[in-house]
Amino acid sequence: MAKSKVVILLCLFVLALGNEAGGNCPSWGRNSLHCVEAEAEAEALEREVPFVGVNIGSDVSNLPGATELVAFLKLQKITQVRIYDASPEILKALSGSKIGVMISVPNNELLAMGSSNATAASWIERNVVAYYPQTLITGISVGDEVLSSVASSSPLILPAMEALYNALVASNLQEEIKVSTPHAASIILDPFPPSQAYFNQTLVPFILPLLQFLSRTGSPLMMNLYPYYVFMQNKGVVPLDNALFKPLTPNKEMVDPNTLLHYTNLLDAMIDASYFSMNNLNITDVPVLVTETGWPAMADSKEPFATKDNADTYNSNLITHIFRRSGTPLHPETTSSVFIYELFNEDLRSPPVSEANWGLFYANTTPSYLLHVSGIGSFLANDTTNQTYCIAMDGFDSKTLQAALDWACGPGRANCSEIQPGETCFQPNNVKNHASYAFDSYYQKQGRAQGTCDFKGVAMITTTDPSHGSCIFPGSKKVSNKTKEVVNSTISSNAGEKLRFKTFNNIKISAMNIILHIFLVPYLPTLLLILL
């Protein structure tokens, strides 16, 4: 076993070299069984990395053509999408793009799919086999929120899923393409605190067999989770900052009294409520996949919190939260992948106004607002400013902030001249204001590097310019007109350290290749022969 792991590790290194050169293995080892196995294991590792995808609705008056759509997805570095049908135009256009796509069976096709194995087999042949693997189909969502919205069709879901799965087995695609069905959050009752959550008892006769199917086939529980709606329905109980993933002081975190787990955001609590609900039915090995989540950017007066600022904050912080791979309080080892609802504003949607304004972009591909996502590369690269600032967090006493301020202006060598008496940033004369200026000075001097906006947990990164009046913060003095791809978020910067150590994909392959070429590659054939 140990020898096998060493061989696979060595082959993974070689695969890294081959992939950068455009191949999977060097020519001398490309047909090696071990390299083939290693390549499969590398692909499995990649599949385990959580992703952020986008839903693509079709209620858009001027939806880009399939070819233009795929070109736009590539430009925005979007690697996973979900569509609400199995559009042949989109599936064909995605061929060779390496963009993963989840296709869907509409609710009105459940009866035909569940009552005829031949119909299901034909659907798989027509919509999956005809395109895979050139088009990277990753999953099939069967129906949408059937248990809560089309209760009469509830008995049809599992037969349809079984028939589609069996058709995938016949084509030997059951490992690559997973079958599940998305549920509304409303199927879970008493979700707060999460440890008290349980599935609606009247639905258990349908849910339990579904979960057993998911467990048996290695498929995820698909959940459509919207903190926006929970916040709107519980205003005064759920703080807005908790719904938006904003940094919280410990006294503002939600605490589950039964488990003493601390929740810093509402989505994690909703995900854990799903896990606790499954635990109550003795299902412990099914991961949660968030098939829809998001925040509307505009609405009528009845929805005052549907604003571009809130939508920007929610989606930016959501993206960063997933790429931090910090999991949930109940399952810190497991980070759920998510699909943002949605890519484009669907202007053909029926009222209310908010229904047409969940999109990250307008149909003409201009951004609805500029996302700010820190430290995750070029995903959704539509921000042209890349401007972030470091400020003091609310909720800390003056003594704690003063100690951090003293360090920044002393050993940290921040430029604190502007907060001296009589200078432009002296007012308002309080520790929090002065600390924010000093923190930002240090953060900007350090090139906004990960870990330079922490100050023992009292500082946070923000995309909102803290400058006021004649006081211009250091970050605003350095704004460049250059267009940058990386976008930023309002998160605690020490999370970047977790990302750096936990994410396999963050290894600097180019530097590794140099080392491997010098020290390892000349001897690798011999090493493999010895090990084998």
Short mmCIF file of C-alpha atoms in Angstrom, two decimals:
data_model
loop_
_atom_site.label_atom_id
_atom_site.label_comp_id
_atom_site.label_asym_id
_atom_site.label_seq_id
_atom_site.Cartn_x
_atom_site.Cartn_y
_atom_site.Cartn_z
CA MET A 1 0.00 0.00 0.00
CA ALA A 2 2.81 2.41 0.95
CA LYS A 3 4.64 1.68 -2.31
CA SER A 4 1.48 2.27 -4.29
CA LYS A 5 0.96 5.66 -2.63
CA VAL A 6 4.54 6.67 -3.42
CA VAL A 7 4.07 5.70 -7.06
CA ILE A 8 0.84 7.64 -7.30
CA LEU A 9 2.48 10.65 -5.67
CA LEU A 10 5.37 10.56 -8.11
CA CYS A 11 2.98 10.19 -11.01
CA LEU A 12 0.95 13.11 -9.77
CA PHE A 13 4.09 15.23 -9.91
CA VAL A 14 4.72 14.03 -13.43
CA LEU A 15 1.10 14.74 -14.34
CA ALA A 16 1.59 18.30 -13.12
CA LEU A 17 4.51 18.62 -15.53
CA GLY A 18 2.63 17.00 -18.35
CA ASN A 19 -0.47 19.10 -17.82
CA GLU A 20 1.49 22.35 -17.91
CA ALA A 21 3.07 21.22 -21.16
CA GLY A 22 -0.29 20.29 -22.58
CA GLY A 23 -0.25 16.54 -21.86
CA ASN A 24 -1.15 14.24 -19.00
CA CYS A 25 2.05 12.21 -18.72
CA PRO A 26 5.48 12.53 -20.31
CA SER A 27 5.82 10.45 -23.47
CA TRP A 28 7.87 7.73 -21.76
CA GLY A 29 5.21 7.12 -19.09
CA ARG A 30 1.95 8.02 -20.76
CA ASN A 31 0.79 4.41 -21.08
CA SER A 32 1.82 3.48 -17.54
CA LEU A 33 -1.03 1.93 -15.56
CA HIS A 34 0.16 3.83 -12.51
CA CYS A 35 0.05 7.14 -14.35
CA VAL A 36 -3.45 6.37 -15.56
CA GLU A 37 -4.49 5.58 -12.00
CA ALA A 38 -2.77 8.73 -10.75
CA GLU A 39 -4.54 10.83 -13.34
CA ALA A 40 -7.89 9.43 -12.19
CA GLU A 41 -6.98 10.16 -8.58
CA ALA A 42 -5.95 13.71 -9.48
CA GLU A 43 -9.30 14.22 -11.20
CA ALA A 44 -11.06 12.89 -8.11
CA LEU A 45 -9.14 15.35 -5.94
CA GLU A 46 -10.17 18.18 -8.24
CA ARG A 47 -13.82 17.15 -8.00
CA GLU A 48 -13.61 17.32 -4.20
CA VAL A 49 -12.53 20.98 -4.23
CA PRO A 50 -15.61 23.12 -3.52
CA PHE A 51 -16.72 25.36 -6.36
CA VAL A 52 -18.92 28.36 -6.94
CA GLY A 53 -21.11 28.05 -10.02
CA VAL A 54 -23.97 30.06 -11.47
CA ASN A 55 -27.53 29.27 -12.48
CA ILE A 56 -28.54 30.36 -15.97
CA GLY A 57 -32.24 31.10 -16.33
CA SER A 58 -33.94 31.60 -19.67
CA ASP A 59 -36.63 34.21 -18.84
CA VAL A 60 -34.43 36.82 -20.48
CA SER A 61 -35.60 38.90 -23.43
CA ASN A 62 -32.18 39.14 -25.07
CA LEU A 63 -30.29 36.12 -23.80
CA PRO A 64 -26.91 35.83 -25.56
CA GLY A 65 -26.64 33.04 -28.11
CA ALA A 66 -25.06 29.80 -26.93
CA THR A 67 -21.66 30.51 -28.49
CA GLU A 68 -21.56 34.04 -27.10
CA LEU A 69 -22.71 32.74 -23.71
CA VAL A 70 -19.87 30.23 -23.45
CA ALA A 71 -17.34 32.86 -24.53
CA PHE A 72 -18.66 35.10 -21.75
CA LEU A 73 -18.42 32.30 -19.18
CA LYS A 74 -14.80 31.75 -20.15
CA LEU A 75 -14.07 35.48 -19.92
CA GLN A 76 -15.49 35.55 -16.41
CA LYS A 77 -13.57 32.38 -15.43
CA ILE A 78 -16.83 30.64 -14.51
CA THR A 79 -16.14 26.90 -14.32
CA GLN A 80 -19.53 25.47 -13.27
CA VAL A 81 -23.06 26.27 -14.48
CA ARG A 82 -26.54 24.89 -13.94
CA ILE A 83 -29.27 25.14 -16.56
CA TYR A 84 -32.96 24.43 -16.04
CA ASP A 85 -33.30 22.10 -19.00
CA ALA A 86 -30.92 20.24 -21.32
CA SER A 87 -30.57 22.85 -24.07
CA PRO A 88 -28.83 21.17 -27.04
CA GLU A 89 -27.50 24.55 -28.20
CA ILE A 90 -25.80 25.23 -24.86
CA LEU A 91 -24.54 21.66 -24.46
CA LYS A 92 -23.04 21.78 -27.94
CA ALA A 93 -21.46 25.19 -27.35
CA LEU A 94 -19.90 23.96 -24.08
CA SER A 95 -18.07 21.17 -25.91
CA GLY A 96 -14.34 21.39 -25.21
CA SER A 97 -14.76 24.33 -22.83
CA LYS A 98 -14.00 22.32 -19.63
CA ILE A 99 -16.92 24.15 -18.01
CA GLY A 100 -18.95 21.76 -15.87
CA VAL A 101 -22.70 21.82 -16.48
CA MET A 102 -25.57 20.45 -14.44
CA ILE A 103 -28.59 19.76 -16.62
CA SER A 104 -32.19 19.47 -15.45
CA VAL A 105 -35.35 17.48 -15.98
CA PRO A 106 -38.33 19.92 -15.78
CA ASN A 107 -41.20 19.08 -13.43
CA ASN A 108 -43.55 18.44 -16.33
CA GLU A 109 -41.37 15.57 -17.57
CA LEU A 110 -41.30 13.63 -14.29
CA LEU A 111 -44.27 11.45 -15.09
CA ALA A 112 -42.88 10.26 -18.41
CA MET A 113 -39.41 9.74 -16.91
CA GLY A 114 -40.58 7.81 -13.86
CA SER A 115 -43.08 5.58 -15.62
CA SER A 116 -40.87 4.36 -18.47
CA ASN A 117 -37.30 3.09 -18.27
CA ALA A 118 -37.13 3.38 -22.05
CA THR A 119 -38.04 7.08 -21.87
CA ALA A 120 -35.35 7.70 -19.25
CA ALA A 121 -32.78 5.76 -21.29
CA SER A 122 -33.69 7.76 -24.38
CA TRP A 123 -33.34 11.02 -22.42
CA ILE A 124 -29.87 10.03 -21.20
CA GLU A 125 -28.81 8.97 -24.69
CA ARG A 126 -30.08 12.21 -26.23
CA ASN A 127 -28.96 14.70 -23.57
CA VAL A 128 -25.92 13.08 -21.96
CA VAL A 129 -24.25 10.37 -24.05
CA ALA A 130 -24.50 12.47 -27.20
CA TYR A 131 -22.32 15.18 -25.62
CA TYR A 132 -20.23 13.59 -22.88
CA PRO A 133 -17.23 13.77 -22.30
CA GLN A 134 -16.54 16.61 -24.74
CA THR A 135 -19.18 18.53 -22.81
CA LEU A 136 -18.43 18.11 -19.12
CA ILE A 137 -21.86 17.15 -17.75
CA THR A 138 -21.50 16.78 -13.98
CA GLY A 139 -25.01 16.14 -12.70
CA ILE A 140 -28.73 15.90 -13.37
CA SER A 141 -31.23 17.79 -11.22
CA VAL A 142 -34.54 15.97 -11.46
CA GLY A 143 -37.44 18.38 -11.03
CA ASP A 144 -37.26 21.48 -8.88
CA GLU A 145 -38.67 21.90 -5.35
CA VAL A 146 -41.29 19.27 -6.12
CA LEU A 147 -42.08 18.33 -2.51
CA SER A 148 -42.97 21.89 -1.59
CA SER A 149 -44.38 23.31 -4.83
CA VAL A 150 -45.89 20.36 -6.73
CA ALA A 151 -46.86 17.99 -3.94
CA SER A 152 -48.97 15.83 -6.26
CA SER A 153 -45.80 14.90 -8.15
CA SER A 154 -43.91 13.81 -5.02
CA PRO A 155 -44.37 10.06 -5.72
CA LEU A 156 -42.79 10.55 -9.16
CA ILE A 157 -39.39 11.88 -8.09
CA LEU A 158 -37.68 8.70 -6.91
CA PRO A 159 -38.85 6.50 -9.82
CA ALA A 160 -37.60 9.15 -12.25
CA MET A 161 -34.24 9.39 -10.46
CA GLU A 162 -33.88 5.60 -10.35
CA ALA A 163 -34.66 5.28 -14.06
CA LEU A 164 -32.17 7.98 -15.02
CA TYR A 165 -29.50 6.49 -12.75
CA ASN A 166 -29.99 3.04 -14.26
CA ALA A 167 -29.58 4.55 -17.72
CA LEU A 168 -26.32 6.16 -16.59
CA VAL A 169 -25.16 2.78 -15.24
CA ALA A 170 -25.87 1.21 -18.63
CA SER A 171 -23.54 3.80 -20.17
CA ASN A 172 -20.98 3.45 -17.34
CA LEU A 173 -21.38 7.12 -16.41
CA GLN A 174 -22.82 6.77 -12.91
CA GLU A 175 -19.56 7.78 -11.20
CA GLU A 176 -19.03 10.92 -13.26
CA ILE A 177 -22.63 12.18 -13.35
CA LYS A 178 -24.73 12.34 -10.19
CA VAL A 179 -28.52 12.34 -10.00
CA SER A 180 -30.44 14.28 -7.35
CA THR A 181 -33.36 16.70 -6.91
CA PRO A 182 -33.32 20.26 -5.51
CA HIS A 183 -35.43 21.02 -2.43
CA ALA A 184 -36.73 24.26 -0.96
CA ALA A 185 -35.54 25.14 2.55
CA SER A 186 -39.15 24.91 3.70
CA ILE A 187 -39.01 21.10 3.81
CA ILE A 188 -37.00 21.57 7.02
CA LEU A 189 -38.92 22.67 10.10
CA ASP A 190 -37.60 24.46 13.18
CA PRO A 191 -34.24 25.19 11.49
CA PHE A 192 -32.90 27.49 14.23
CA PRO A 193 -30.97 26.48 16.19
CA PRO A 194 -29.71 23.97 13.60
CA SER A 195 -29.51 21.10 16.10
CA GLN A 196 -33.31 21.20 16.48
CA ALA A 197 -34.03 20.99 12.75
CA TYR A 198 -35.99 18.13 11.27
CA PHE A 199 -37.72 17.29 8.00
CA ASN A 200 -41.44 17.94 7.74
CA GLN A 201 -42.92 14.68 9.04
CA THR A 202 -45.56 14.53 6.34
CA LEU A 203 -42.76 14.46 3.74
CA VAL A 204 -40.58 11.82 5.39
CA PRO A 205 -42.19 8.93 3.42
CA PHE A 206 -40.76 10.60 0.30
CA ILE A 207 -37.59 12.12 1.75
CA LEU A 208 -36.18 9.02 3.47
CA PRO A 209 -36.15 6.83 0.32
CA LEU A 210 -34.65 9.76 -1.59
CA LEU A 211 -31.86 10.12 0.97
CA GLN A 212 -31.21 6.38 0.89
CA PHE A 213 -30.89 6.61 -2.89
CA LEU A 214 -28.44 9.52 -2.55
CA SER A 215 -26.40 7.59 0.02
CA ARG A 216 -26.30 4.48 -2.16
CA THR A 217 -25.27 6.36 -5.32
CA GLY A 218 -22.84 8.84 -3.73
CA SER A 219 -24.99 11.81 -4.73
CA PRO A 220 -25.55 15.09 -2.86
CA LEU A 221 -28.66 16.48 -1.19
CA MET A 222 -29.52 19.50 -3.33
CA MET A 223 -30.90 22.44 -1.35
CA ASN A 224 -32.04 25.88 -2.49
CA LEU A 225 -31.03 28.06 0.47
CA TYR A 226 -31.80 31.78 0.59
CA PRO A 227 -30.69 33.69 3.72
CA TYR A 228 -32.42 36.71 2.14
CA TYR A 229 -35.86 35.19 2.65
CA VAL A 230 -35.04 34.00 6.17
CA PHE A 231 -33.90 37.52 7.06
CA MET A 232 -36.98 39.12 5.51
CA GLN A 233 -39.30 36.77 7.38
CA ASN A 234 -37.49 37.28 10.68
CA LYS A 235 -36.54 40.96 10.71
CA GLY A 236 -35.63 42.00 14.21
CA VAL A 237 -34.59 38.45 15.08
CA VAL A 238 -31.93 37.72 12.44
CA PRO A 239 -29.39 40.58 12.14
CA LEU A 240 -28.63 41.73 8.60
CA ASP A 241 -24.88 41.30 9.15
CA ASN A 242 -25.40 37.60 9.88
CA ALA A 243 -27.30 37.16 6.63
CA LEU A 244 -24.64 39.01 4.60
CA PHE A 245 -21.57 37.12 5.92
CA LYS A 246 -20.25 40.33 7.44
CA PRO A 247 -17.46 39.97 10.03
CA LEU A 248 -18.91 39.64 13.51
CA THR A 249 -17.52 40.16 16.95
CA PRO A 250 -17.87 37.03 19.13
CA ASN A 251 -20.80 38.49 21.08
CA LYS A 252 -22.81 38.85 17.86
CA GLU A 253 -22.34 35.27 16.66
CA MET A 254 -25.34 32.93 16.74
CA VAL A 255 -24.81 30.13 19.27
CA ASP A 256 -26.64 26.82 19.15
CA PRO A 257 -27.51 26.20 22.83
CA ASN A 258 -27.58 22.43 22.35
CA THR A 259 -24.18 22.03 20.66
CA LEU A 260 -22.52 25.35 21.65
CA LEU A 261 -21.48 25.70 18.01
CA HIS A 262 -20.95 29.32 16.95
CA TYR A 263 -22.43 30.51 13.65
CA THR A 264 -21.05 33.62 11.96
CA ASN A 265 -23.43 33.50 9.02
CA LEU A 266 -26.92 32.32 8.22
CA LEU A 267 -26.05 30.08 5.26
CA ASP A 268 -23.83 27.84 7.39
CA ALA A 269 -26.67 27.52 9.88
CA MET A 270 -29.08 26.51 7.09
CA ILE A 271 -26.60 23.95 5.72
CA ASP A 272 -26.08 22.46 9.19
CA ALA A 273 -29.86 22.35 9.69
CA SER A 274 -29.90 20.11 6.61
CA TYR A 275 -27.23 17.85 8.10
CA PHE A 276 -29.01 17.62 11.47
CA SER A 277 -32.27 16.79 9.67
CA MET A 278 -30.55 13.96 7.81
CA ASN A 279 -28.93 12.75 11.03
CA ASN A 280 -32.39 12.41 12.53
CA LEU A 281 -33.15 9.88 9.80
CA ASN A 282 -29.80 8.08 10.32
CA ILE A 283 -28.34 9.42 7.08
CA THR A 284 -24.79 10.60 7.75
CA ASP A 285 -22.89 10.23 4.48
CA VAL A 286 -24.75 12.53 2.08
CA PRO A 287 -23.12 15.93 1.40
CA VAL A 288 -25.14 19.10 0.87
CA LEU A 289 -24.93 20.88 -2.48
CA VAL A 290 -26.47 24.38 -2.53
CA THR A 291 -28.14 24.51 -5.93
CA GLU A 292 -29.48 28.04 -5.47
CA THR A 293 -28.55 30.98 -3.27
CA GLY A 294 -28.24 34.70 -3.83
CA TRP A 295 -29.57 38.16 -3.03
CA PRO A 296 -31.77 40.47 -5.15
CA ALA A 297 -30.27 43.80 -6.19
CA MET A 298 -33.52 45.71 -6.64
CA ALA A 299 -37.16 45.52 -5.52
CA ASP A 300 -40.17 47.64 -4.67
CA SER A 301 -40.72 49.43 -1.37
CA LYS A 302 -41.91 46.23 0.30
CA GLU A 303 -38.39 44.79 0.06
CA PRO A 304 -36.11 47.63 1.22
CA PHE A 305 -33.11 45.34 1.75
CA ALA A 306 -32.96 44.25 -1.89
CA THR A 307 -30.19 46.66 -2.88
CA LYS A 308 -27.09 46.46 -5.03
CA ASP A 309 -24.88 47.05 -2.01
CA ASN A 310 -26.43 44.14 -0.12
CA ALA A 311 -26.40 41.88 -3.18
CA ASP A 312 -22.74 42.75 -3.77
CA THR A 313 -21.89 42.09 -0.12
CA TYR A 314 -23.75 38.80 0.05
CA ASN A 315 -22.45 37.28 -3.17
CA SER A 316 -18.91 38.60 -2.74
CA ASN A 317 -18.68 37.24 0.79
CA LEU A 318 -20.38 34.00 -0.23
CA ILE A 319 -17.78 33.38 -2.93
CA THR A 320 -14.91 34.10 -0.58
CA HIS A 321 -16.47 31.95 2.15
CA ILE A 322 -16.66 28.92 -0.14
CA PHE A 323 -13.11 29.33 -1.47
CA ARG A 324 -11.80 29.61 2.09
CA ARG A 325 -12.89 25.98 2.51
CA SER A 326 -13.67 26.44 6.20
CA GLY A 327 -16.74 24.20 6.12
CA THR A 328 -19.54 24.71 8.63
CA PRO A 329 -19.42 24.62 12.43
CA LEU A 330 -20.88 21.09 12.40
CA HIS A 331 -18.71 19.87 9.52
CA PRO A 332 -15.58 22.05 9.28
CA GLU A 333 -14.02 19.35 7.10
CA THR A 334 -16.70 19.68 4.41
CA THR A 335 -17.37 22.81 2.39
CA SER A 336 -20.52 22.75 0.30
CA SER A 337 -20.29 23.89 -3.30
CA VAL A 338 -22.86 26.49 -4.33
CA PHE A 339 -24.60 27.78 -7.43
CA ILE A 340 -25.39 31.49 -7.29
CA TYR A 341 -28.85 32.47 -8.40
CA GLU A 342 -28.23 33.79 -11.00
CA LEU A 343 -26.04 34.82 -13.93
CA PHE A 344 -28.43 37.22 -15.70
CA ASN A 345 -31.36 39.30 -14.54
CA GLU A 346 -34.48 37.58 -15.87
CA ASP A 347 -36.47 40.58 -17.03
CA LEU A 348 -39.39 38.43 -18.22
CA ARG A 349 -40.14 37.22 -14.70
CA SER A 350 -43.53 37.98 -13.19
CA PRO A 351 -43.82 40.42 -10.25
CA PRO A 352 -42.68 41.17 -7.62
CA VAL A 353 -39.87 43.36 -8.94
CA SER A 354 -37.23 41.42 -7.01
CA GLU A 355 -37.92 38.30 -9.10
CA ALA A 356 -36.30 39.97 -12.11
CA ASN A 357 -33.24 41.28 -10.27
CA TRP A 358 -31.19 38.41 -8.87
CA GLY A 359 -28.64 38.46 -11.68
CA LEU A 360 -24.95 39.25 -11.44
CA PHE A 361 -25.19 40.67 -14.96
CA TYR A 362 -27.68 42.18 -17.33
CA ALA A 363 -28.46 40.26 -20.52
CA ASN A 364 -26.03 42.49 -22.45
CA THR A 365 -23.27 41.07 -20.16
CA THR A 366 -22.62 44.34 -18.32
CA PRO A 367 -22.43 43.78 -14.55
CA SER A 368 -25.43 44.53 -12.40
CA TYR A 369 -22.88 45.49 -9.75
CA LEU A 370 -19.16 44.93 -9.23
CA LEU A 371 -18.32 41.91 -7.13
CA HIS A 372 -15.40 42.15 -4.72
CA VAL A 373 -13.73 38.83 -3.93
CA SER A 374 -10.38 38.67 -2.23
CA GLY A 375 -7.61 36.20 -2.88
CA ILE A 376 -9.31 33.71 -5.18
CA GLY A 377 -7.78 34.51 -8.56
CA SER A 378 -9.81 35.76 -11.47
CA PHE A 379 -13.22 34.18 -10.83
CA LEU A 380 -15.99 36.55 -11.97
CA ALA A 381 -13.47 39.13 -13.09
CA ASN A 382 -15.72 42.14 -13.58
CA ASP A 383 -14.22 44.59 -11.10
CA THR A 384 -11.93 47.23 -12.56
CA THR A 385 -10.79 48.80 -9.30
CA ASN A 386 -9.62 45.96 -7.05
CA GLN A 387 -9.72 48.50 -4.23
CA THR A 388 -9.87 47.36 -0.63
CA TYR A 389 -9.22 49.04 2.70
CA CYS A 390 -8.39 47.86 6.20
CA ILE A 391 -10.41 49.35 9.06
CA ALA A 392 -11.13 48.70 12.73
CA MET A 393 -14.09 46.46 13.46
CA ASP A 394 -17.02 47.56 15.59
CA GLY A 395 -17.53 46.16 19.06
CA PHE A 396 -14.02 46.34 20.52
CA ASP A 397 -13.07 48.44 23.54
CA SER A 398 -10.75 51.43 23.26
CA LYS A 399 -7.94 49.72 25.19
CA THR A 400 -7.77 46.82 22.72
CA LEU A 401 -7.90 49.14 19.71
CA GLN A 402 -5.27 51.45 21.26
CA ALA A 403 -2.85 48.56 21.64
CA ALA A 404 -3.29 47.64 17.96
CA LEU A 405 -2.96 51.32 16.97
CA ASP A 406 0.27 51.66 18.95
CA TRP A 407 1.73 48.62 17.23
CA ALA A 408 0.75 49.86 13.75
CA CYS A 409 2.28 53.30 14.30
CA GLY A 410 5.32 51.84 16.10
CA PRO A 411 6.80 48.46 15.09
CA GLY A 412 4.45 48.30 12.09
CA ARG A 413 5.90 51.56 10.71
CA ALA A 414 2.53 52.77 9.42
CA ASN A 415 2.38 56.42 8.38
CA CYS A 416 0.38 57.97 11.22
CA SER A 417 1.21 61.60 10.57
CA GLU A 418 -2.27 62.38 9.20
CA ILE A 419 -3.97 61.44 12.51
CA GLN A 420 -1.91 63.84 14.62
CA PRO A 421 -3.59 66.94 16.14
CA GLY A 422 -4.29 69.57 13.51
CA GLU A 423 -3.85 67.18 10.56
CA THR A 424 -6.55 66.22 8.04
CA CYS A 425 -7.52 62.87 9.61
CA PHE A 426 -7.34 63.83 13.29
CA GLN A 427 -11.12 64.33 13.38
CA PRO A 428 -13.18 62.61 14.56
CA ASN A 429 -10.81 62.34 17.49
CA ASN A 430 -11.40 58.80 18.68
CA VAL A 431 -9.39 55.60 18.86
CA LYS A 432 -11.49 53.71 16.32
CA ASN A 433 -11.07 56.37 13.62
CA HIS A 434 -7.34 56.72 14.24
CA ALA A 435 -6.86 52.95 14.34
CA SER A 436 -8.68 52.56 11.02
CA TYR A 437 -6.36 55.05 9.35
CA ALA A 438 -3.25 53.39 10.82
CA PHE A 439 -4.48 49.91 9.92
CA ASP A 440 -5.11 50.97 6.33
CA SER A 441 -1.70 52.62 6.09
CA TYR A 442 0.00 49.40 7.20
CA TYR A 443 -2.20 47.24 4.96
CA GLN A 444 -1.50 49.34 1.86
CA LYS A 445 2.26 49.49 2.61
CA GLN A 446 2.29 45.71 2.76
CA GLY A 447 0.71 45.50 -0.68
CA ARG A 448 -2.63 44.36 0.75
CA ALA A 449 -1.08 40.95 1.32
CA GLN A 450 -3.02 38.18 3.03
CA GLY A 451 -2.72 38.40 6.80
CA THR A 452 -1.83 42.12 6.92
CA CYS A 453 -5.29 43.26 8.00
CA ASP A 454 -5.83 41.32 11.19
CA PHE A 455 -4.24 43.07 14.20
CA LYS A 456 -5.21 40.21 16.51
CA GLY A 457 -8.72 40.05 15.14
CA VAL A 458 -9.77 43.70 15.56
CA ALA A 459 -9.45 44.70 11.88
CA MET A 460 -11.37 43.78 8.74
CA ILE A 461 -11.13 44.32 5.00
CA THR A 462 -13.82 46.40 3.36
CA THR A 463 -14.54 47.60 -0.18
CA THR A 464 -16.21 50.78 1.13
CA ASP A 465 -13.89 53.78 1.02
CA PRO A 466 -13.55 55.02 4.65
CA SER A 467 -12.30 58.44 3.52
CA HIS A 468 -14.36 61.36 4.80
CA GLY A 469 -14.26 65.08 4.16
CA SER A 470 -10.68 66.16 3.55
CA CYS A 471 -9.35 62.95 5.14
CA ILE A 472 -8.21 60.66 2.34
CA PHE A 473 -7.26 57.17 3.46
CA PRO A 474 -4.00 55.64 2.15
CA GLY A 475 -5.90 53.15 -0.01
CA SER A 476 -7.64 55.93 -1.91
CA LYS A 477 -4.37 57.72 -2.55
CA LYS A 478 -3.12 54.69 -4.46
CA VAL A 479 -6.10 53.90 -6.66
CA SER A 480 -4.85 52.92 -10.08
CA ASN A 481 -6.68 53.23 -13.38
CA LYS A 482 -5.32 49.89 -14.49
CA THR A 483 -7.91 47.18 -15.01
CA LYS A 484 -7.32 44.18 -12.78
CA GLU A 485 -8.99 40.81 -12.86
CA VAL A 486 -8.88 39.90 -9.18
CA VAL A 487 -11.85 41.16 -7.18
CA ASN A 488 -12.18 41.68 -3.45
CA SER A 489 -14.44 41.03 -0.50
CA THR A 490 -15.28 42.22 3.00
CA ILE A 491 -13.70 39.36 4.97
CA SER A 492 -11.34 38.90 7.88
CA SER A 493 -7.98 38.57 6.21
CA ASN A 494 -6.59 35.76 8.34
CA ALA A 495 -8.93 33.48 6.40
CA GLY A 496 -6.48 33.79 3.54
CA GLU A 497 -3.94 31.87 5.54
CA LYS A 498 -6.37 28.96 5.85
CA LEU A 499 -6.92 29.04 2.11
CA ARG A 500 -3.21 29.05 1.41
CA PHE A 501 -2.57 25.92 3.47
CA LYS A 502 -5.77 24.00 2.76
CA THR A 503 -6.28 24.39 -0.97
CA PHE A 504 -4.51 21.84 -3.16
CA ASN A 505 -4.92 24.00 -6.25
CA ASN A 506 -2.93 26.87 -4.70
CA ILE A 507 0.39 25.03 -5.00
CA LYS A 508 2.72 27.07 -7.16
CA ILE A 509 3.06 24.56 -9.96
CA SER A 510 5.56 26.55 -11.99
CA ALA A 511 8.07 26.77 -9.14
CA MET A 512 7.51 23.10 -8.38
CA ASN A 513 8.18 22.21 -12.00
CA ILE A 514 11.59 23.88 -11.89
CA ILE A 515 12.52 21.87 -8.82
CA LEU A 516 11.18 18.66 -10.30
CA HIS A 517 13.01 19.16 -13.59
CA ILE A 518 16.30 19.69 -11.77
CA PHE A 519 16.10 17.07 -9.06
CA LEU A 520 13.45 14.48 -9.81
CA VAL A 521 12.63 14.00 -13.47
CA PRO A 522 16.04 12.65 -14.59
CA TYR A 523 15.74 9.87 -12.03
CA LEU A 524 12.01 9.21 -12.14
CA PRO A 525 12.06 6.26 -14.59
CA THR A 526 14.65 4.53 -12.41
CA LEU A 527 12.67 5.30 -9.26
CA LEU A 528 9.53 3.85 -10.75
CA LEU A 529 11.35 0.68 -11.84
CA ILE A 530 12.79 0.24 -8.33
CA LEU A 531 9.41 0.81 -6.67
CA LEU A 532 7.64 -1.51 -9.06
#
